[in-house]
Amino acid sequence: MKKKIWITISIFALLGLWAIVYIPYNLKEYNYYYATHMKHRRYQYTFLPALRISKLPPEYLPEFYIEYFKKKDIQNNTLTKQNVIRKGDYLEIRPSFISYATSKKNFNNDDVVGLAVPDSTGTIIPYDRKDLGKGLLQVLDDTQTELKRNSKKPLINLQKIYNWYFNWLYQKKF
């Protein structure tokens, strides 16, 4: 009888240890899948906060150049793309801002045509939406859709835990 109890306790302890290790791994590994599959409002781009959490694999957005930066506790992905709306134009997407210029040269000279600073949840405020225009907002919608389509699906789906964590982290209800 004692042997069965010890075996049962050992199995539950191993399962508990596995859950403690696997859940954070799963949430980080499939970060972009969860971010793009969560319920969100119009003009909220949930992939923007996700760019702060983990490295974006290049195969998720093959049309973008992706630069990953990590130093101590700071990590960031920068997405850049040329020929977005017109030939030669330049778009840069970071978790904290989105900027657009008619050319890369103009971008390097700080001659930016469109600029938006999304809030911590990835929502673009109305003033910034006007500045970006419908064309760039459509590009952001398309980027989120492509990321949703190309991101790896987890074997064990923890979407509810991700949604809870996101809502707790940003103290908002969606």
XYZ file of N, CA and C in Angstrom:
522
model
N 0.811 -1.194 0.000
C 0.000 0.000 0.000
C 0.856 1.261 0.000
N 1.912 1.261 0.834
C 2.797 2.416 0.903
C 3.499 2.634 -0.437
N 3.831 1.553 -1.109
C 4.522 1.653 -2.392
C 3.632 2.358 -3.423
N 2.328 2.054 -3.437
C 1.387 2.687 -4.372
C 1.260 4.182 -4.079
N 1.233 4.551 -2.819
C 1.130 5.958 -2.432
C 2.378 6.717 -2.898
N 3.560 6.129 -2.680
C 4.799 6.777 -3.100
C 4.872 6.908 -4.623
N 4.423 5.905 -5.321
C 4.411 5.971 -6.794
C 3.465 7.076 -7.257
N 2.285 7.155 -6.639
C 1.308 8.193 -6.989
C 1.863 9.583 -6.695
N 2.451 9.761 -5.531
C 3.054 11.047 -5.165
C 4.171 11.405 -6.134
N 5.002 10.431 -6.489
C 6.101 10.675 -7.432
C 5.586 11.096 -8.802
N 4.541 10.447 -9.277
C 3.962 10.797 -10.586
C 3.413 12.221 -10.558
N 2.665 12.572 -9.506
C 2.122 13.927 -9.400
C 3.232 14.966 -9.262
N 4.290 14.636 -8.548
C 5.420 15.560 -8.401
C 6.101 15.793 -9.754
N 6.293 14.723 -10.522
C 6.896 14.867 -11.851
C 6.006 15.670 -12.795
N 4.698 15.417 -12.743
C 3.766 16.187 -13.569
C 3.769 17.667 -13.175
N 3.817 17.933 -11.876
C 3.879 19.316 -11.401
C 5.156 19.999 -11.838
N 6.272 19.306 -11.722
C 7.555 19.855 -12.164
C 7.553 20.099 -13.674
N 6.999 19.161 -14.433
C 6.913 19.325 -15.889
C 6.076 20.568 -16.231
N 4.951 20.762 -15.551
C 4.087 21.917 -15.813
C 4.808 23.225 -15.488
N 5.539 23.249 -14.382
C 6.278 24.453 -13.989
C 7.321 24.827 -15.034
N 7.954 23.841 -15.629
C 8.979 24.091 -16.639
C 8.362 24.335 -18.020
N 7.349 23.567 -18.387
C 6.815 23.619 -19.743
C 5.961 24.854 -20.029
N 5.154 25.298 -19.085
C 4.243 26.418 -19.346
C 4.995 27.689 -19.748
N 6.011 28.147 -19.015
C 6.738 29.346 -19.471
C 7.427 29.135 -20.829
N 7.977 27.944 -21.036
C 8.603 27.640 -22.327
C 7.573 27.748 -23.455
N 6.416 27.139 -23.264
C 5.362 27.134 -24.278
C 4.895 28.551 -24.587
N 4.667 29.363 -23.559
C 4.177 30.722 -23.772
C 5.197 31.585 -24.529
N 6.473 31.365 -24.280
C 7.499 32.140 -24.991
C 7.724 31.597 -26.403
N 7.769 30.293 -26.544
C 8.028 29.657 -27.843
C 6.923 29.951 -28.852
N 5.684 29.953 -28.405
C 4.543 30.169 -29.292
C 3.909 31.542 -29.074
N 4.713 32.471 -28.638
C 4.290 33.832 -28.331
C 3.498 34.471 -29.474
N 3.985 34.358 -30.699
C 3.337 35.022 -31.840
C 2.035 34.324 -32.233
N 1.978 33.036 -32.058
C 0.719 32.319 -32.305
C -0.347 32.835 -31.334
N -0.028 32.856 -30.051
C -0.993 33.290 -29.047
C -1.373 34.760 -29.229
N -0.384 35.598 -29.503
C -0.652 37.037 -29.656
C -1.604 37.308 -30.809
N -1.425 36.615 -31.922
C -2.272 36.878 -33.083
C -3.611 36.163 -33.020
N -3.754 35.204 -32.130
C -5.024 34.483 -32.011
C -5.887 34.977 -30.853
N -5.413 35.954 -30.109
C -6.232 36.454 -29.011
C -7.253 37.469 -29.517
N -8.335 37.580 -28.807
C -9.391 38.520 -29.159
C -8.851 39.942 -28.963
N -9.103 40.812 -29.951
C -8.615 42.186 -29.842
C -9.550 43.144 -30.575
N -9.399 44.408 -30.249
C -10.212 45.447 -30.870
C -9.613 45.866 -32.212
N -10.398 46.598 -32.975
C -9.927 47.180 -34.239
C -8.796 48.153 -33.914
N -7.805 48.202 -34.735
C -6.615 49.056 -34.577
C -5.762 48.654 -33.374
N -5.947 47.438 -32.902
C -5.048 46.895 -31.882
C -4.240 45.796 -32.547
N -2.941 45.954 -32.512
C -2.036 45.009 -33.167
C -1.272 44.276 -32.070
N -1.810 43.117 -31.694
C -1.287 42.386 -30.541
C 0.113 41.822 -30.775
N 0.561 41.823 -32.028
C 1.926 41.353 -32.269
C 2.961 42.385 -31.826
N 2.576 43.663 -31.677
C 3.539 44.689 -31.274
C 4.094 44.448 -29.873
N 3.253 44.218 -28.837
C 3.835 43.889 -27.530
C 4.609 42.568 -27.559
N 4.191 41.640 -28.419
C 4.879 40.350 -28.511
C 6.299 40.511 -29.036
N 6.558 41.577 -29.787
C 7.907 41.818 -30.309
C 8.911 42.069 -29.184
N 8.418 42.427 -28.001
C 9.303 42.657 -26.844
C 9.650 41.366 -26.106
N 8.878 40.313 -26.335
C 8.982 39.120 -25.502
C 9.964 38.081 -26.049
N 9.909 37.829 -27.350
C 10.782 36.790 -27.893
C 11.180 37.118 -29.328
N 12.206 36.438 -29.775
C 12.724 36.650 -31.125
C 11.702 36.190 -32.160
N 11.506 37.021 -33.178
C 10.564 36.705 -34.253
C 11.290 35.901 -35.328
N 10.868 34.667 -35.571
C 11.510 33.868 -36.622
C 11.272 34.501 -38.009
N 12.286 34.577 -38.848
C 12.145 35.221 -40.164
C 11.101 34.564 -41.061
N 10.845 33.264 -40.890
C 9.879 32.588 -41.754
C 8.431 32.999 -41.444
N 8.205 33.640 -40.319
C 6.856 34.115 -39.999
C 6.461 35.312 -40.863
N 7.422 36.181 -41.165
C 7.179 37.348 -42.014
C 8.299 37.439 -43.054
N 8.239 36.623 -44.101
C 9.353 36.560 -45.055
C 9.592 37.846 -45.851
N 8.592 38.715 -45.980
C 8.772 39.947 -46.751
C 9.453 41.056 -45.949
N 9.620 40.861 -44.656
C 10.238 41.866 -43.789
C 11.676 41.488 -43.461
N 12.494 42.505 -43.259
C 13.821 42.302 -42.692
C 13.637 42.423 -41.181
N 14.076 41.419 -40.438
C 13.862 41.383 -38.988
C 15.210 41.486 -38.290
N 15.323 42.478 -37.424
C 16.536 42.663 -36.639
C 16.186 42.452 -35.171
N 16.915 41.559 -34.529
C 16.659 41.236 -33.124
C 17.776 41.818 -32.275
N 17.377 42.458 -31.170
C 18.329 43.085 -30.268
C 18.065 42.583 -28.852
N 19.105 42.160 -28.166
C 18.949 41.747 -26.774
C 20.182 42.173 -25.994
N 19.932 42.890 -24.902
C 21.016 43.310 -24.025
C 20.469 43.316 -22.595
N 20.988 42.442 -21.781
C 20.515 42.241 -20.405
C 19.017 41.979 -20.405
N 18.228 42.860 -19.787
C 16.774 42.642 -19.684
C 15.998 43.259 -20.841
N 16.680 43.913 -21.759
C 16.000 44.573 -22.875
C 16.129 43.701 -24.112
N 14.991 43.382 -24.713
C 15.011 42.685 -25.991
C 13.961 43.314 -26.883
N 14.244 43.296 -28.168
C 13.407 44.020 -29.096
C 13.575 43.442 -30.497
N 12.505 43.445 -31.260
C 12.553 43.093 -32.675
C 12.207 44.342 -33.467
N 12.931 44.578 -34.532
C 12.615 45.678 -35.438
C 12.314 45.082 -36.796
N 11.153 45.436 -37.348
C 10.751 44.955 -38.668
C 10.877 46.115 -39.642
N 11.537 45.884 -40.756
C 11.636 46.916 -41.785
C 11.267 46.325 -43.135
N 10.717 47.190 -43.971
C 10.296 46.748 -45.294
C 10.321 47.942 -46.240
N 10.802 47.713 -47.454
C 10.770 48.738 -48.489
C 9.701 48.379 -49.509
N 9.300 49.369 -50.300
C 8.264 49.183 -51.326
C 6.963 48.686 -50.703
N 6.499 49.399 -49.703
C 5.307 49.004 -48.960
C 4.045 49.454 -49.687
N 3.938 50.732 -49.937
C 2.784 51.294 -50.637
C 3.209 51.774 -52.029
N 4.355 52.442 -52.070
C 4.911 52.941 -53.335
C 6.335 52.416 -53.493
N 6.817 52.450 -54.694
C 8.184 52.005 -54.967
C 9.179 52.911 -54.222
N 10.053 52.269 -53.454
C 11.109 52.997 -52.758
C 10.757 53.464 -51.356
N 9.495 53.387 -50.942
C 9.152 53.853 -49.599
C 9.683 52.881 -48.541
N 9.627 53.297 -47.280
C 10.297 52.561 -46.215
C 9.431 52.568 -44.956
N 9.243 51.396 -44.369
C 8.445 51.233 -43.151
C 9.293 50.557 -42.082
N 9.223 51.092 -40.870
C 9.904 50.475 -39.733
C 8.884 50.273 -38.619
N 8.817 49.038 -38.112
C 7.882 48.700 -37.038
C 8.694 48.218 -35.836
N 8.483 48.895 -34.722
C 9.056 48.494 -33.435
C 7.908 48.370 -32.446
N 8.112 47.724 -31.317
C 7.017 47.610 -30.350
C 6.523 48.977 -29.861
N 7.427 49.958 -29.808
C 7.070 51.257 -29.235
C 6.727 52.327 -30.266
N 7.053 52.128 -31.543
C 6.650 53.097 -32.561
C 6.690 52.495 -33.955
N 5.917 53.123 -34.830
C 5.848 52.734 -36.236
C 6.156 53.986 -37.038
N 7.093 53.901 -37.959
C 7.412 55.078 -38.762
C 7.477 54.707 -40.231
N 7.141 55.690 -41.066
C 7.045 55.492 -42.507
C 7.623 56.718 -43.203
N 8.398 56.471 -44.248
C 8.976 57.565 -45.040
C 8.884 57.213 -46.517
N 8.928 58.227 -47.357
C 8.808 58.012 -48.804
C 10.039 57.337 -49.384
N 11.164 57.358 -48.647
C 12.369 56.639 -49.080
C 13.236 56.356 -47.857
N 14.167 55.435 -48.020
C 15.065 55.116 -46.907
C 15.966 56.311 -46.601
N 16.354 57.041 -47.638
C 17.190 58.233 -47.444
C 16.441 59.255 -46.593
N 15.174 59.479 -46.921
C 14.371 60.412 -46.120
C 14.207 59.900 -44.691
N 14.074 58.604 -44.543
C 13.943 58.017 -43.215
C 15.203 58.267 -42.400
N 16.354 58.061 -43.013
C 17.628 58.280 -42.316
C 17.845 59.744 -41.970
N 17.209 60.653 -42.727
C 17.311 62.092 -42.455
C 16.169 62.587 -41.561
N 15.462 61.672 -40.944
C 14.331 61.984 -40.055
C 13.198 62.724 -40.759
N 13.066 62.508 -42.048
C 11.963 63.096 -42.812
C 10.855 62.039 -42.915
N 10.182 61.819 -41.788
C 9.176 60.766 -41.676
C 7.803 61.343 -42.006
N 7.066 60.637 -42.861
C 5.733 61.079 -43.269
C 4.676 60.601 -42.281
N 4.751 59.336 -41.877
C 3.780 58.768 -40.950
C 4.471 58.257 -39.710
N 3.892 58.562 -38.557
C 4.474 58.116 -37.303
C 3.348 57.777 -36.334
N 3.470 56.639 -35.675
C 2.482 56.248 -34.668
C 3.209 55.675 -33.460
N 2.665 55.976 -32.295
C 3.203 55.441 -31.054
C 2.087 54.633 -30.393
N 2.070 53.312 -30.626
C 1.018 52.492 -30.024
C 1.180 52.431 -28.504
N 0.060 52.221 -27.813
C 0.163 52.060 -26.362
C 0.733 50.677 -26.040
N 0.832 50.357 -24.762
C 1.474 49.107 -24.341
C 0.743 47.856 -24.824
N -0.542 47.979 -25.197
C -1.302 46.826 -25.675
C -1.258 46.702 -27.201
N -0.570 47.631 -27.875
C -0.484 47.592 -29.330
C -1.598 48.348 -30.027
N -2.383 49.131 -29.290
C -3.483 49.899 -29.873
C -2.978 51.238 -30.382
N -3.381 51.579 -31.589
C -2.990 52.860 -32.178
C -4.127 53.853 -31.925
N -3.791 54.972 -31.298
C -4.797 55.969 -30.939
C -5.300 56.694 -32.192
N -6.513 57.267 -32.126
C -7.104 57.909 -33.315
C -6.219 58.963 -33.980
N -5.521 59.786 -33.187
C -4.663 60.819 -33.777
C -3.575 60.191 -34.651
N -2.971 59.128 -34.154
C -1.930 58.438 -34.910
C -2.507 57.693 -36.116
N -3.721 57.184 -35.990
C -4.352 56.503 -37.130
C -4.517 57.474 -38.294
N -4.891 58.705 -37.985
C -5.053 59.725 -39.026
C -3.702 60.010 -39.689
N -2.651 60.061 -38.879
C -1.311 60.335 -39.392
C -0.807 59.206 -40.286
N -1.115 57.964 -39.922
C -0.657 56.826 -40.714
C -1.439 56.690 -42.022
N -2.717 56.934 -41.972
C -3.536 56.801 -43.180
C -4.018 55.368 -43.367
N -5.021 55.217 -44.233
C -5.631 53.902 -44.458
C -4.653 52.899 -45.061
N -3.774 53.346 -45.931
C -2.830 52.432 -46.578
C -1.905 51.737 -45.592
N -1.344 52.500 -44.657
C -0.439 51.904 -43.670
C -1.192 51.065 -42.642
N -2.394 51.489 -42.301
C -3.199 50.665 -41.387
C -3.526 49.320 -42.033
N -3.761 49.328 -43.343
C -4.013 48.069 -44.052
C -2.754 47.200 -44.051
N -1.584 47.831 -44.184
C -0.315 47.090 -44.127
C -0.165 46.430 -42.758
N -0.511 47.139 -41.681
C -0.431 46.559 -40.336
C -1.429 45.413 -40.174
N -2.643 45.586 -40.702
C -3.633 44.495 -40.673
C -3.100 43.272 -41.416
N -2.538 43.503 -42.602
C -1.995 42.404 -43.405
C -0.821 41.729 -42.704
N 0.013 42.516 -42.037
C 1.159 41.964 -41.304
C 0.673 41.059 -40.176
N -0.335 41.515 -39.431
C -0.870 40.693 -38.339
C -1.507 39.412 -38.889
N -2.206 39.521 -40.015
C -2.829 38.339 -40.630
C -1.777 37.351 -41.115
N -0.723 37.858 -41.749
C 0.349 36.977 -42.229
C 1.064 36.303 -41.068
N 1.296 37.041 -40.009
C 1.926 36.479 -38.817
C 1.042 35.396 -38.199
N -0.257 35.635 -38.202
C -1.205 34.650 -37.681
C -1.173 33.374 -38.527
N -1.099 33.542 -39.830
C -1.100 32.397 -40.747
C 0.213 31.604 -40.675
N 1.332 32.280 -40.495
C 2.640 31.621 -40.565
C 3.197 31.147 -39.224
N 2.625 31.584 -38.110
C 3.198 31.205 -36.816
C 2.908 29.741 -36.489
N 3.871 29.140 -35.809
C 3.785 27.730 -35.432
C 2.676 27.505 -34.420
N 1.888 26.453 -34.641
C 0.803 26.100 -33.728
C 1.362 25.213 -32.611
N 1.019 25.521 -31.355
C 1.540 24.702 -30.248
C 0.859 23.341 -30.171
N 1.587 22.371 -29.675
C 1.046 21.033 -29.468
C -0.007 21.060 -28.354
N 0.309 21.792 -27.286
C -0.634 21.993 -26.180
C -0.979 23.475 -26.177
N -2.241 23.780 -26.473
C -2.666 25.171 -26.609
C -2.951 25.778 -25.233
N -2.195 26.833 -24.897
C -2.359 27.531 -23.624
C -2.873 28.954 -23.848
N -3.756 29.120 -24.833
C -4.262 30.439 -25.204
C -4.920 31.155 -24.019
N -5.691 30.435 -23.218
C -6.379 31.065 -22.079
C -5.380 31.602 -21.060
N -4.305 30.873 -20.830
C -3.273 31.343 -19.897
C -2.578 32.565 -20.484
N -2.278 32.556 -21.785
C -1.651 33.709 -22.435
C -2.565 34.931 -22.347
N -3.852 34.753 -22.635
C -4.803 35.865 -22.567
C -4.887 36.425 -21.146
N -4.938 35.537 -20.164
C -4.978 35.976 -18.774
C -3.729 36.775 -18.446
N -2.564 36.269 -18.835
C -1.305 36.953 -18.549
C -1.265 38.316 -19.237
N -1.667 38.380 -20.497
C -1.674 39.638 -21.242
C -2.593 40.649 -20.558
N -3.788 40.226 -20.186
C -4.734 41.126 -19.522
C -4.231 41.565 -18.148
N -3.624 40.654 -17.428
C -3.067 41.002 -16.121
C -1.899 41.969 -16.276
N -1.043 41.709 -17.248
C 0.133 42.535 -17.460
C -0.239 43.964 -17.815
N -1.244 44.135 -18.642
C -1.635 45.468 -19.101
C -2.888 45.990 -18.420
N -3.436 45.230 -17.464
C -4.578 45.653 -16.656
C -5.745 46.156 -17.491
N -6.050 45.432 -18.560
C -7.176 45.800 -19.414
C -8.010 44.564 -19.680
N -9.262 44.760 -19.934
C -10.156 43.666 -20.282
C -10.441 43.729 -21.764
N -10.343 42.594 -22.445
C -10.596 42.558 -23.886
C -11.714 41.598 -24.177
